[in-house]
Amino acid sequence: MKRFLFMAFVTASALCGCGNKTTANNDDTAVAEKNDSTLILYYSQTGATQSVAEELQRRLGCDITAIEAVKPYDGDYAATIQRWRSEVENNEKVELKPLAVNLDDYNTIFLGYPIWGGTYALPMSSFLADNSLKGKKVVTFATFGSGGIDSSTADVAKVQPEATVIKGYGVRNARVAKAPAEINRFLIENGYIAGEITPLPAYSEAVTVTDQDKAIFDQACGNYQFPLGTPVMVANRTTPDGIDYKYDVKSQTPDGKESTSTIYVTVVKDSLPEFTEVVRH
Ligand SMILES: Cc1cc2nc3c(=O)[nH]c(=O)nc-3n(C[C@H](O)[C@H](O)[C@H](O)COP(=O)(O)O)c2cc1C
């Protein structure tokens, strides 16, 4: 359903407990020793998810392998959208090359993909349809234009009910350069690597947006290729780098229905506001 909503939208707009010995700290200096039981398995069309996968690999010190389509998506953005739309409409399964690893050798899998139509990309759909991850811990990661780590993780859990599926790290394509420091924090905070990091404070209670909050939202979201809605309430927190905002936003789906989302914005000292993620409800 989400795929179809997104397709309508693009049409309209024409277009580890890993048991390893890695240590890390606030200075972002993690160096990993070999971690045999964890695999990083990813699909990436244009390289963003691959760069996150490789950063995770460097920190975790585990095996890494890519999922590849027999017929690669080697066209530009418009061609990819067209092929994806046609494959979804015709219920066509993307054929994959054989995996270079044996999944039985791993008990934790970091599973990465770009978000396509609000969920994991089609090659990952094929992988999940053809392979059982029964009994494994699966930690998702994703790159996206605006968001989708929550919805895609829920979708992985749905198709792999016998795996323990955990939401992992997600980053906007436009912010991939910020990923290494965020991945460091993500891995330490969740206990996947050892290390110390200053915890971030909780968000304040949400209040009605002021004109100033609205101006920050507009600076962060106004240039995005699709409209992201109108902020109604906002909470914030002060971090070592600046201020983070969490907006409750009202918007309309392509078919005119009212919908709500949470949009996270960060304002790092001396930089322009940027949104980090849209979580659609
Ligand atoms: C067919 C297609 C559908 C997409 N759908 C979404 C989407 O629903 N939401 C979103 O935030 N980004 C969407 N994107 C953007 C990609 O998720 C984003 O560019 C991603 O970082 C690409 O990762 P890669 O470089 O690893 O292929 C879409 C891109 C393509 C090509």
PDB file of C-alpha atoms and ligand atoms in Angstrom:
ATOM      1  CA  MET A   1       0.000   0.000   0.000  1.00  0.00           C
ATOM      2  CA  LYS A   2       2.812   2.379   0.960  1.00  0.00           C
ATOM      3  CA  ARG A   3       4.520   1.595  -2.329  1.00  0.00           C
ATOM      4  CA  PHE A   4       1.373   2.563  -4.200  1.00  0.00           C
ATOM      5  CA  LEU A   5       1.009   5.810  -2.275  1.00  0.00           C
ATOM      6  CA  PHE A   6       4.575   6.715  -3.141  1.00  0.00           C
ATOM      7  CA  MET A   7       4.105   5.689  -6.755  1.00  0.00           C
ATOM      8  CA  ALA A   8       1.050   7.912  -7.064  1.00  0.00           C
ATOM      9  CA  PHE A   9       3.160  10.689  -5.617  1.00  0.00           C
ATOM     10  CA  VAL A  10       6.107  10.324  -7.987  1.00  0.00           C
ATOM     11  CA  THR A  11       3.732   9.973 -10.909  1.00  0.00           C
ATOM     12  CA  ALA A  12       2.007  13.183  -9.915  1.00  0.00           C
ATOM     13  CA  SER A  13       5.324  14.966  -9.543  1.00  0.00           C
ATOM     14  CA  ALA A  14       6.514  13.668 -12.955  1.00  0.00           C
ATOM     15  CA  LEU A  15       9.268  12.867 -12.471  1.00  0.00           C
ATOM     16  CA  CYS A  16      25.086  -7.304  18.408  1.00  0.00           C
ATOM     17  CA  GLY A  17      25.144  -7.999  21.047  1.00  0.00           C
ATOM     18  CA  CYS A  18      27.777  -8.838  18.448  1.00  0.00           C
ATOM     19  CA  GLY A  19      30.274 -10.241  20.858  1.00  0.00           C
ATOM     20  CA  ASN A  20      33.163  -8.440  19.178  1.00  0.00           C
ATOM     21  CA  LYS A  21      35.909  -6.476  20.815  1.00  0.00           C
ATOM     22  CA  THR A  22      35.581  -3.151  19.093  1.00  0.00           C
ATOM     23  CA  THR A  23      36.121  -0.138  21.269  1.00  0.00           C
ATOM     24  CA  ALA A  24      35.060   3.383  20.490  1.00  0.00           C
ATOM     25  CA  ASN A  25      34.467   6.696  22.173  1.00  0.00           C
ATOM     26  CA  ASN A  26      33.284  10.247  21.623  1.00  0.00           C
ATOM     27  CA  ASP A  27      36.362  10.881  19.485  1.00  0.00           C
ATOM     28  CA  ASP A  28      35.017   8.541  16.849  1.00  0.00           C
ATOM     29  CA  THR A  29      38.038   6.244  16.816  1.00  0.00           C
ATOM     30  CA  ALA A  30      36.533   2.759  16.725  1.00  0.00           C
ATOM     31  CA  VAL A  31      38.792   0.029  15.430  1.00  0.00           C
ATOM     32  CA  ALA A  32      37.392  -3.446  15.160  1.00  0.00           C
ATOM     33  CA  GLU A  33      38.826  -6.876  15.688  1.00  0.00           C
ATOM     34  CA  LYS A  34      37.414  -9.779  13.669  1.00  0.00           C
ATOM     35  CA  ASN A  35      33.807 -10.555  14.528  1.00  0.00           C
ATOM     36  CA  ASP A  36      32.851 -13.943  13.060  1.00  0.00           C
ATOM     37  CA  SER A  37      29.173 -14.288  13.916  1.00  0.00           C
ATOM     38  CA  THR A  38      27.917 -11.036  12.387  1.00  0.00           C
ATOM     39  CA  LEU A  39      27.278 -10.290   8.722  1.00  0.00           C
ATOM     40  CA  ILE A  40      26.544  -7.011   7.016  1.00  0.00           C
ATOM     41  CA  LEU A  41      24.278  -7.774   4.087  1.00  0.00           C
ATOM     42  CA  TYR A  42      23.096  -4.904   1.940  1.00  0.00           C
ATOM     43  CA  TYR A  43      21.668  -3.805  -1.364  1.00  0.00           C
ATOM     44  CA  SER A  44      22.645  -0.416  -2.759  1.00  0.00           C
ATOM     45  CA  GLN A  45      21.778   1.022  -6.137  1.00  0.00           C
ATOM     46  CA  THR A  46      23.696   4.308  -6.154  1.00  0.00           C
ATOM     47  CA  GLY A  47      26.205   3.816  -3.346  1.00  0.00           C
ATOM     48  CA  ALA A  48      24.698   5.593  -0.333  1.00  0.00           C
ATOM     49  CA  THR A  49      23.665   2.425   1.491  1.00  0.00           C
ATOM     50  CA  GLN A  50      26.970   0.838   0.519  1.00  0.00           C
ATOM     51  CA  SER A  51      28.876   3.649   2.239  1.00  0.00           C
ATOM     52  CA  VAL A  52      26.857   3.119   5.437  1.00  0.00           C
ATOM     53  CA  ALA A  53      27.409  -0.647   5.165  1.00  0.00           C
ATOM     54  CA  GLU A  54      31.161  -0.154   4.834  1.00  0.00           C
ATOM     55  CA  GLU A  55      31.251   2.198   7.801  1.00  0.00           C
ATOM     56  CA  LEU A  56      29.383  -0.361   9.907  1.00  0.00           C
ATOM     57  CA  GLN A  57      31.804  -3.032   8.719  1.00  0.00           C
ATOM     58  CA  ARG A  58      34.782  -0.955   9.746  1.00  0.00           C
ATOM     59  CA  ARG A  59      33.352  -0.522  13.238  1.00  0.00           C
ATOM     60  CA  LEU A  60      32.091  -4.068  13.707  1.00  0.00           C
ATOM     61  CA  GLY A  61      34.942  -5.905  12.030  1.00  0.00           C
ATOM     62  CA  CYS A  62      32.622  -8.493  10.511  1.00  0.00           C
ATOM     63  CA  ASP A  63      31.969  -9.973   7.068  1.00  0.00           C
ATOM     64  CA  ILE A  64      30.156  -7.874   4.518  1.00  0.00           C
ATOM     65  CA  THR A  65      28.453  -8.825   1.291  1.00  0.00           C
ATOM     66  CA  ALA A  66      26.132  -7.224  -1.252  1.00  0.00           C
ATOM     67  CA  ILE A  67      22.866  -8.424  -2.713  1.00  0.00           C
ATOM     68  CA  GLU A  68      22.976  -7.940  -6.488  1.00  0.00           C
ATOM     69  CA  ALA A  69      20.275  -8.082  -9.130  1.00  0.00           C
ATOM     70  CA  VAL A  70      20.980 -10.240 -12.182  1.00  0.00           C
ATOM     71  CA  LYS A  71      19.817  -7.273 -14.249  1.00  0.00           C
ATOM     72  CA  PRO A  72      21.281  -4.284 -12.370  1.00  0.00           C
ATOM     73  CA  TYR A  73      19.354  -1.038 -11.934  1.00  0.00           C
ATOM     74  CA  ASP A  74      21.934   0.911 -13.877  1.00  0.00           C
ATOM     75  CA  GLY A  75      19.679   3.655 -15.252  1.00  0.00           C
ATOM     76  CA  ASP A  76      19.337   7.194 -13.915  1.00  0.00           C
ATOM     77  CA  TYR A  77      16.765   8.182 -11.282  1.00  0.00           C
ATOM     78  CA  ALA A  78      13.886   8.577 -13.755  1.00  0.00           C
ATOM     79  CA  ALA A  79      14.666   5.232 -15.410  1.00  0.00           C
ATOM     80  CA  THR A  80      14.869   3.522 -12.024  1.00  0.00           C
ATOM     81  CA  ILE A  81      11.536   4.975 -10.936  1.00  0.00           C
ATOM     82  CA  GLN A  82       9.997   3.787 -14.197  1.00  0.00           C
ATOM     83  CA  ARG A  83      11.396   0.255 -13.906  1.00  0.00           C
ATOM     84  CA  TRP A  84      10.457   0.007 -10.214  1.00  0.00           C
ATOM     85  CA  ARG A  85       6.913   1.205 -10.908  1.00  0.00           C
ATOM     86  CA  SER A  86       6.463  -1.287 -13.707  1.00  0.00           C
ATOM     87  CA  GLU A  87       7.871  -4.176 -11.609  1.00  0.00           C
ATOM     88  CA  VAL A  88       5.557  -3.362  -8.708  1.00  0.00           C
ATOM     89  CA  GLU A  89       2.503  -2.936 -10.927  1.00  0.00           C
ATOM     90  CA  ASN A  90       3.199  -6.216 -12.699  1.00  0.00           C
ATOM     91  CA  ASN A  91       4.181  -8.010  -9.499  1.00  0.00           C
ATOM     92  CA  GLU A  92       7.519  -8.943 -11.084  1.00  0.00           C
ATOM     93  CA  LYS A  93      10.152 -10.462  -8.834  1.00  0.00           C
ATOM     94  CA  VAL A  94      13.697  -9.153  -9.252  1.00  0.00           C
ATOM     95  CA  GLU A  95      16.077 -12.031  -9.880  1.00  0.00           C
ATOM     96  CA  LEU A  96      19.202 -12.029  -7.705  1.00  0.00           C
ATOM     97  CA  LYS A  97      22.721 -13.360  -8.186  1.00  0.00           C
ATOM     98  CA  PRO A  98      23.656 -16.138  -5.730  1.00  0.00           C
ATOM     99  CA  LEU A  99      24.899 -14.816  -2.374  1.00  0.00           C
ATOM    100  CA  ALA A 100      28.643 -14.962  -1.819  1.00  0.00           C
ATOM    101  CA  VAL A 101      28.194 -16.196   1.774  1.00  0.00           C
ATOM    102  CA  ASN A 102      26.387 -18.962   3.650  1.00  0.00           C
ATOM    103  CA  LEU A 103      23.792 -17.369   5.949  1.00  0.00           C
ATOM    104  CA  ASP A 104      24.025 -20.365   8.314  1.00  0.00           C
ATOM    105  CA  ASP A 105      27.456 -19.066   9.374  1.00  0.00           C
ATOM    106  CA  TYR A 106      25.980 -15.973  11.052  1.00  0.00           C
ATOM    107  CA  ASN A 107      23.632 -15.332  13.947  1.00  0.00           C
ATOM    108  CA  THR A 108      23.376 -11.539  13.621  1.00  0.00           C
ATOM    109  CA  ILE A 109      22.703  -9.805  10.323  1.00  0.00           C
ATOM    110  CA  PHE A 110      22.847  -6.070   9.747  1.00  0.00           C
ATOM    111  CA  LEU A 111      20.455  -5.793   6.798  1.00  0.00           C
ATOM    112  CA  GLY A 112      20.738  -2.623   4.719  1.00  0.00           C
ATOM    113  CA  TYR A 113      18.795  -1.157   1.816  1.00  0.00           C
ATOM    114  CA  PRO A 114      17.625   2.079   0.216  1.00  0.00           C
ATOM    115  CA  ILE A 115      13.996   2.995   0.831  1.00  0.00           C
ATOM    116  CA  TRP A 116      11.871   2.602  -2.277  1.00  0.00           C
ATOM    117  CA  GLY A 117       8.208   3.539  -2.000  1.00  0.00           C
ATOM    118  CA  GLY A 118       8.286   3.731   1.793  1.00  0.00           C
ATOM    119  CA  THR A 119       9.897   0.330   2.354  1.00  0.00           C
ATOM    120  CA  TYR A 120      12.970  -1.744   1.390  1.00  0.00           C
ATOM    121  CA  ALA A 121      14.084  -1.737  -2.259  1.00  0.00           C
ATOM    122  CA  LEU A 122      12.816  -4.493  -4.552  1.00  0.00           C
ATOM    123  CA  PRO A 123      16.038  -6.592  -4.596  1.00  0.00           C
ATOM    124  CA  MET A 124      15.714  -6.824  -0.812  1.00  0.00           C
ATOM    125  CA  SER A 125      12.096  -7.999  -1.260  1.00  0.00           C
ATOM    126  CA  SER A 126      13.414 -10.873  -3.380  1.00  0.00           C
ATOM    127  CA  PHE A 127      16.089 -11.707  -0.825  1.00  0.00           C
ATOM    128  CA  LEU A 128      13.572 -11.741   2.033  1.00  0.00           C
ATOM    129  CA  ALA A 129      11.131 -13.845   0.032  1.00  0.00           C
ATOM    130  CA  ASP A 130      13.761 -16.453  -0.858  1.00  0.00           C
ATOM    131  CA  ASN A 131      15.708 -16.782   2.407  1.00  0.00           C
ATOM    132  CA  SER A 132      14.683 -17.640   5.948  1.00  0.00           C
ATOM    133  CA  LEU A 133      16.342 -15.645   8.729  1.00  0.00           C
ATOM    134  CA  LYS A 134      14.720 -17.863  11.362  1.00  0.00           C
ATOM    135  CA  GLY A 135      16.377 -17.604  14.770  1.00  0.00           C
ATOM    136  CA  LYS A 136      18.677 -14.762  13.713  1.00  0.00           C
ATOM    137  CA  LYS A 137      18.937 -11.268  15.091  1.00  0.00           C
ATOM    138  CA  VAL A 138      18.356  -8.837  12.222  1.00  0.00           C
ATOM    139  CA  VAL A 139      19.317  -5.188  12.657  1.00  0.00           C
ATOM    140  CA  THR A 140      18.051  -3.019   9.816  1.00  0.00           C
ATOM    141  CA  PHE A 141      19.800   0.005   8.340  1.00  0.00           C
ATOM    142  CA  ALA A 142      18.738   2.218   5.477  1.00  0.00           C
ATOM    143  CA  THR A 143      19.331   5.352   3.466  1.00  0.00           C
ATOM    144  CA  PHE A 144      16.459   7.429   2.135  1.00  0.00           C
ATOM    145  CA  GLY A 145      15.390  10.736   0.680  1.00  0.00           C
ATOM    146  CA  SER A 146      13.170  11.601   3.631  1.00  0.00           C
ATOM    147  CA  GLY A 147      12.582   8.536   5.822  1.00  0.00           C
ATOM    148  CA  GLY A 148      11.372   4.954   6.057  1.00  0.00           C
ATOM    149  CA  ILE A 149      13.527   3.047   8.553  1.00  0.00           C
ATOM    150  CA  ASP A 150      10.552   2.477  10.902  1.00  0.00           C
ATOM    151  CA  SER A 151       8.090   1.337   8.236  1.00  0.00           C
ATOM    152  CA  SER A 152      10.640  -0.852   6.440  1.00  0.00           C
ATOM    153  CA  THR A 153      11.749  -2.498   9.693  1.00  0.00           C
ATOM    154  CA  ALA A 154       8.122  -3.337  10.473  1.00  0.00           C
ATOM    155  CA  ASP A 155       7.840  -4.812   6.966  1.00  0.00           C
ATOM    156  CA  VAL A 156      10.983  -6.953   7.470  1.00  0.00           C
ATOM    157  CA  ALA A 157       9.498  -8.247  10.746  1.00  0.00           C
ATOM    158  CA  LYS A 158       6.250  -9.093   8.950  1.00  0.00           C
ATOM    159  CA  VAL A 159       7.919 -11.212   6.252  1.00  0.00           C
ATOM    160  CA  GLN A 160      10.472 -12.788   8.627  1.00  0.00           C
ATOM    161  CA  PRO A 161       8.321 -13.546  11.702  1.00  0.00           C
ATOM    162  CA  GLU A 162      10.819 -16.083  13.059  1.00  0.00           C
ATOM    163  CA  ALA A 163      13.696 -13.612  13.177  1.00  0.00           C
ATOM    164  CA  THR A 164      14.230 -11.021  15.892  1.00  0.00           C
ATOM    165  CA  VAL A 165      14.072  -7.807  13.884  1.00  0.00           C
ATOM    166  CA  ILE A 166      15.406  -4.612  15.415  1.00  0.00           C
ATOM    167  CA  LYS A 167      15.322  -1.117  13.970  1.00  0.00           C
ATOM    168  CA  GLY A 168      18.848   0.098  13.314  1.00  0.00           C
ATOM    169  CA  TYR A 169      20.418   3.167  11.766  1.00  0.00           C
ATOM    170  CA  GLY A 170      18.836   5.322   9.067  1.00  0.00           C
ATOM    171  CA  VAL A 171      20.176   8.400   7.344  1.00  0.00           C
ATOM    172  CA  ARG A 172      19.010  10.717   4.607  1.00  0.00           C
ATOM    173  CA  ASN A 173      20.926  10.441   1.365  1.00  0.00           C
ATOM    174  CA  ALA A 174      21.672  14.172   1.590  1.00  0.00           C
ATOM    175  CA  ARG A 175      23.339  13.655   4.998  1.00  0.00           C
ATOM    176  CA  VAL A 176      25.424  10.537   4.344  1.00  0.00           C
ATOM    177  CA  ALA A 177      28.594  12.517   5.045  1.00  0.00           C
ATOM    178  CA  LYS A 178      27.381  12.843   8.648  1.00  0.00           C
ATOM    179  CA  ALA A 179      26.890   9.086   8.979  1.00  0.00           C
ATOM    180  CA  PRO A 180      30.258   8.030  10.514  1.00  0.00           C
ATOM    181  CA  ALA A 181      29.784  10.018  13.734  1.00  0.00           C
ATOM    182  CA  GLU A 182      26.109   9.023  13.962  1.00  0.00           C
ATOM    183  CA  ILE A 183      26.948   5.346  13.374  1.00  0.00           C
ATOM    184  CA  ASN A 184      29.540   5.522  16.129  1.00  0.00           C
ATOM    185  CA  ARG A 185      26.868   6.828  18.522  1.00  0.00           C
ATOM    186  CA  PHE A 186      24.273   4.314  17.300  1.00  0.00           C
ATOM    187  CA  LEU A 187      26.610   1.324  17.801  1.00  0.00           C
ATOM    188  CA  ILE A 188      27.721   2.375  21.268  1.00  0.00           C
ATOM    189  CA  GLU A 189      24.263   3.425  22.513  1.00  0.00           C
ATOM    190  CA  ASN A 190      22.809   0.088  21.467  1.00  0.00           C
ATOM    191  CA  GLY A 191      25.655  -1.999  22.855  1.00  0.00           C
ATOM    192  CA  TYR A 192      26.886  -3.310  19.492  1.00  0.00           C
ATOM    193  CA  ILE A 193      30.371  -2.030  20.279  1.00  0.00           C
ATOM    194  CA  ALA A 194      31.979  -1.031  23.535  1.00  0.00           C
ATOM    195  CA  GLY A 195      32.756   2.596  24.198  1.00  0.00           C
ATOM    196  CA  GLU A 196      31.689   5.703  25.983  1.00  0.00           C
ATOM    197  CA  ILE A 197      29.535   8.412  24.570  1.00  0.00           C
ATOM    198  CA  THR A 198      27.732  11.311  26.201  1.00  0.00           C
ATOM    199  CA  PRO A 199      24.030  10.408  26.260  1.00  0.00           C
ATOM    200  CA  LEU A 200      21.704  12.860  24.529  1.00  0.00           C
ATOM    201  CA  PRO A 201      19.039  14.442  26.743  1.00  0.00           C
ATOM    202  CA  ALA A 202      15.333  13.649  26.357  1.00  0.00           C
ATOM    203  CA  TYR A 203      13.173  16.008  24.299  1.00  0.00           C
ATOM    204  CA  SER A 204      11.216  18.678  26.170  1.00  0.00           C
ATOM    205  CA  GLU A 205       7.453  18.492  26.292  1.00  0.00           C
ATOM    206  CA  ALA A 206       5.849  19.467  23.002  1.00  0.00           C
ATOM    207  CA  VAL A 207       4.349  22.954  22.759  1.00  0.00           C
ATOM    208  CA  THR A 208       2.554  24.842  19.994  1.00  0.00           C
ATOM    209  CA  VAL A 209       4.993  26.061  17.337  1.00  0.00           C
ATOM    210  CA  THR A 210       5.998  29.721  17.447  1.00  0.00           C
ATOM    211  CA  ASP A 211       6.847  31.776  14.356  1.00  0.00           C
ATOM    212  CA  GLN A 212      10.518  31.140  15.120  1.00  0.00           C
ATOM    213  CA  ASP A 213       9.999  27.356  15.308  1.00  0.00           C
ATOM    214  CA  LYS A 214       8.100  27.535  12.019  1.00  0.00           C
ATOM    215  CA  ALA A 215      10.936  29.516  10.409  1.00  0.00           C
ATOM    216  CA  ILE A 216      13.452  26.822  11.469  1.00  0.00           C
ATOM    217  CA  PHE A 217      11.161  24.104  10.089  1.00  0.00           C
ATOM    218  CA  ASP A 218      10.804  25.960   6.791  1.00  0.00           C
ATOM    219  CA  GLN A 219      14.557  26.426   6.473  1.00  0.00           C
ATOM    220  CA  ALA A 220      15.103  22.711   7.075  1.00  0.00           C
ATOM    221  CA  CYS A 221      12.269  21.326   4.938  1.00  0.00           C
ATOM    222  CA  GLY A 222      11.346  24.057   2.460  1.00  0.00           C
ATOM    223  CA  ASN A 223      13.802  22.974  -0.219  1.00  0.00           C
ATOM    224  CA  TYR A 224      12.898  19.274  -0.180  1.00  0.00           C
ATOM    225  CA  GLN A 225      11.565  17.994  -3.508  1.00  0.00           C
ATOM    226  CA  PHE A 226       8.149  17.126  -2.011  1.00  0.00           C
ATOM    227  CA  PRO A 227       6.081  19.236   0.429  1.00  0.00           C
ATOM    228  CA  LEU A 228       6.460  17.891   3.966  1.00  0.00           C
ATOM    229  CA  GLY A 229       3.461  19.561   5.628  1.00  0.00           C
ATOM    230  CA  THR A 230       2.727  22.128   8.320  1.00  0.00           C
ATOM    231  CA  PRO A 231       4.279  21.898  11.798  1.00  0.00           C
ATOM    232  CA  VAL A 232       1.792  22.052  14.648  1.00  0.00           C
ATOM    233  CA  MET A 233       3.675  21.140  17.843  1.00  0.00           C
ATOM    234  CA  VAL A 234       7.385  21.084  18.638  1.00  0.00           C
ATOM    235  CA  ALA A 235       9.725  19.700  21.285  1.00  0.00           C
ATOM    236  CA  ASN A 236      13.466  20.278  21.484  1.00  0.00           C
ATOM    237  CA  ARG A 237      16.674  19.216  23.194  1.00  0.00           C
ATOM    238  CA  THR A 238      20.082  20.796  23.507  1.00  0.00           C
ATOM    239  CA  THR A 239      22.955  18.583  22.375  1.00  0.00           C
ATOM    240  CA  PRO A 240      26.731  19.073  22.477  1.00  0.00           C
ATOM    241  CA  ASP A 241      26.516  20.143  18.793  1.00  0.00           C
ATOM    242  CA  GLY A 242      23.467  22.409  18.820  1.00  0.00           C
ATOM    243  CA  ILE A 243      19.688  21.998  19.118  1.00  0.00           C
ATOM    244  CA  ASP A 244      17.463  19.177  17.855  1.00  0.00           C
ATOM    245  CA  TYR A 245      13.768  19.744  17.148  1.00  0.00           C
ATOM    246  CA  LYS A 246      10.958  17.228  16.901  1.00  0.00           C
ATOM    247  CA  TYR A 247       7.939  18.551  15.024  1.00  0.00           C
ATOM    248  CA  ASP A 248       4.431  17.070  14.895  1.00  0.00           C
ATOM    249  CA  VAL A 249       3.374  17.799  11.342  1.00  0.00           C
ATOM    250  CA  LYS A 250       0.064  17.697   9.467  1.00  0.00           C
ATOM    251  CA  SER A 251       0.120  16.967   5.768  1.00  0.00           C
ATOM    252  CA  GLN A 252      -1.977  15.514   2.972  1.00  0.00           C
ATOM    253  CA  THR A 253      -1.466  12.238   1.150  1.00  0.00           C
ATOM    254  CA  PRO A 254      -1.373  12.399  -2.681  1.00  0.00           C
ATOM    255  CA  ASP A 255      -5.050  11.368  -2.700  1.00  0.00           C
ATOM    256  CA  GLY A 256      -6.002  14.307  -0.459  1.00  0.00           C
ATOM    257  CA  LYS A 257      -6.365  12.504   2.900  1.00  0.00           C
ATOM    258  CA  GLU A 258      -5.025  14.202   6.028  1.00  0.00           C
ATOM    259  CA  SER A 259      -1.992  12.485   7.546  1.00  0.00           C
ATOM    260  CA  THR A 260       0.446  13.154  10.367  1.00  0.00           C
ATOM    261  CA  SER A 261       4.180  12.702  10.672  1.00  0.00           C
ATOM    262  CA  THR A 262       7.035  13.454  13.017  1.00  0.00           C
ATOM    263  CA  ILE A 263       9.878  15.384  11.442  1.00  0.00           C
ATOM    264  CA  TYR A 264      13.258  15.625  13.146  1.00  0.00           C
ATOM    265  CA  VAL A 265      15.363  18.728  12.503  1.00  0.00           C
ATOM    266  CA  THR A 266      18.854  19.485  13.702  1.00  0.00           C
ATOM    267  CA  VAL A 267      20.516  22.865  13.965  1.00  0.00           C
ATOM    268  CA  VAL A 268      24.240  22.462  14.434  1.00  0.00           C
ATOM    269  CA  LYS A 269      26.010  25.618  15.595  1.00  0.00           C
ATOM    270  CA  ASP A 270      26.840  27.944  12.674  1.00  0.00           C
ATOM    271  CA  SER A 271      25.020  25.708  10.150  1.00  0.00           C
ATOM    272  CA  LEU A 272      21.642  25.919   8.488  1.00  0.00           C
ATOM    273  CA  PRO A 273      18.813  23.777   9.902  1.00  0.00           C
ATOM    274  CA  GLU A 274      18.418  20.410   8.191  1.00  0.00           C
ATOM    275  CA  PHE A 275      15.818  17.693   8.640  1.00  0.00           C
ATOM    276  CA  THR A 276      17.182  14.310   9.554  1.00  0.00           C
ATOM    277  CA  GLU A 277      14.121  12.091   9.172  1.00  0.00           C
ATOM    278  CA  VAL A 278      10.416  12.029   8.433  1.00  0.00           C
ATOM    279  CA  VAL A 279       8.485   9.369  10.333  1.00  0.00           C
ATOM    280  CA  ARG A 280       5.069   8.949   8.719  1.00  0.00           C
ATOM    281  CA  HIS A 281       2.205   7.739  10.945  1.00  0.00           C
TER     282      HIS A 281
HETATM  283  C1  LIG B   1      12.639   3.768  -7.080  1.00  0.00           C
HETATM  284  C2  LIG B   1      12.976   4.677  -5.916  1.00  0.00           C
HETATM  285  C3  LIG B   1      12.030   4.891  -4.926  1.00  0.00           C
HETATM  286  C4  LIG B   1      12.355   5.700  -3.827  1.00  0.00           C
HETATM  287  N1  LIG B   1      11.424   5.863  -2.831  1.00  0.00           N
HETATM  288  C5  LIG B   1      11.733   6.602  -1.736  1.00  0.00           C
HETATM  289  C6  LIG B   1      10.782   6.743  -0.674  1.00  0.00           C
HETATM  290  O1  LIG B   1       9.670   6.227  -0.697  1.00  0.00           O
HETATM  291  N2  LIG B   1      11.152   7.487   0.403  1.00  0.00           N
HETATM  292  C7  LIG B   1      12.372   8.071   0.492  1.00  0.00           C
HETATM  293  O2  LIG B   1      12.643   8.714   1.503  1.00  0.00           O
HETATM  294  N3  LIG B   1      13.305   7.939  -0.498  1.00  0.00           N
HETATM  295  C8  LIG B   1      13.005   7.212  -1.599  1.00  0.00           C
HETATM  296  N4  LIG B   1      13.942   7.058  -2.595  1.00  0.00           N
HETATM  297  C9  LIG B   1      15.301   7.630  -2.426  1.00  0.00           C
HETATM  298  C10 LIG B   1      16.327   6.564  -2.001  1.00  0.00           C
HETATM  299  O3  LIG B   1      15.892   5.853  -0.854  1.00  0.00           O
HETATM  300  C11 LIG B   1      17.677   7.227  -1.660  1.00  0.00           C
HETATM  301  O4  LIG B   1      18.148   7.949  -2.748  1.00  0.00           O
HETATM  302  C12 LIG B   1      18.718   6.208  -1.197  1.00  0.00           C
HETATM  303  O5  LIG B   1      19.703   6.862  -0.406  1.00  0.00           O
HETATM  304  C13 LIG B   1      19.440   5.485  -2.343  1.00  0.00           C
HETATM  305  O6  LIG B   1      20.355   4.563  -1.783  1.00  0.00           O
HETATM  306  P1  LIG B   1      21.501   3.827  -2.622  1.00  0.00           P
HETATM  307  O7  LIG B   1      22.461   4.910  -3.047  1.00  0.00           O
HETATM  308  O8  LIG B   1      22.107   2.868  -1.655  1.00  0.00           O
HETATM  309  O9  LIG B   1      20.856   3.156  -3.780  1.00  0.00           O
HETATM  310  C14 LIG B   1      13.639   6.312  -3.728  1.00  0.00           C
HETATM  311  C15 LIG B   1      14.572   6.106  -4.772  1.00  0.00           C
HETATM  312  C16 LIG B   1      14.253   5.308  -5.850  1.00  0.00           C
HETATM  313  C17 LIG B   1      15.270   5.100  -6.954  1.00  0.00           C
END
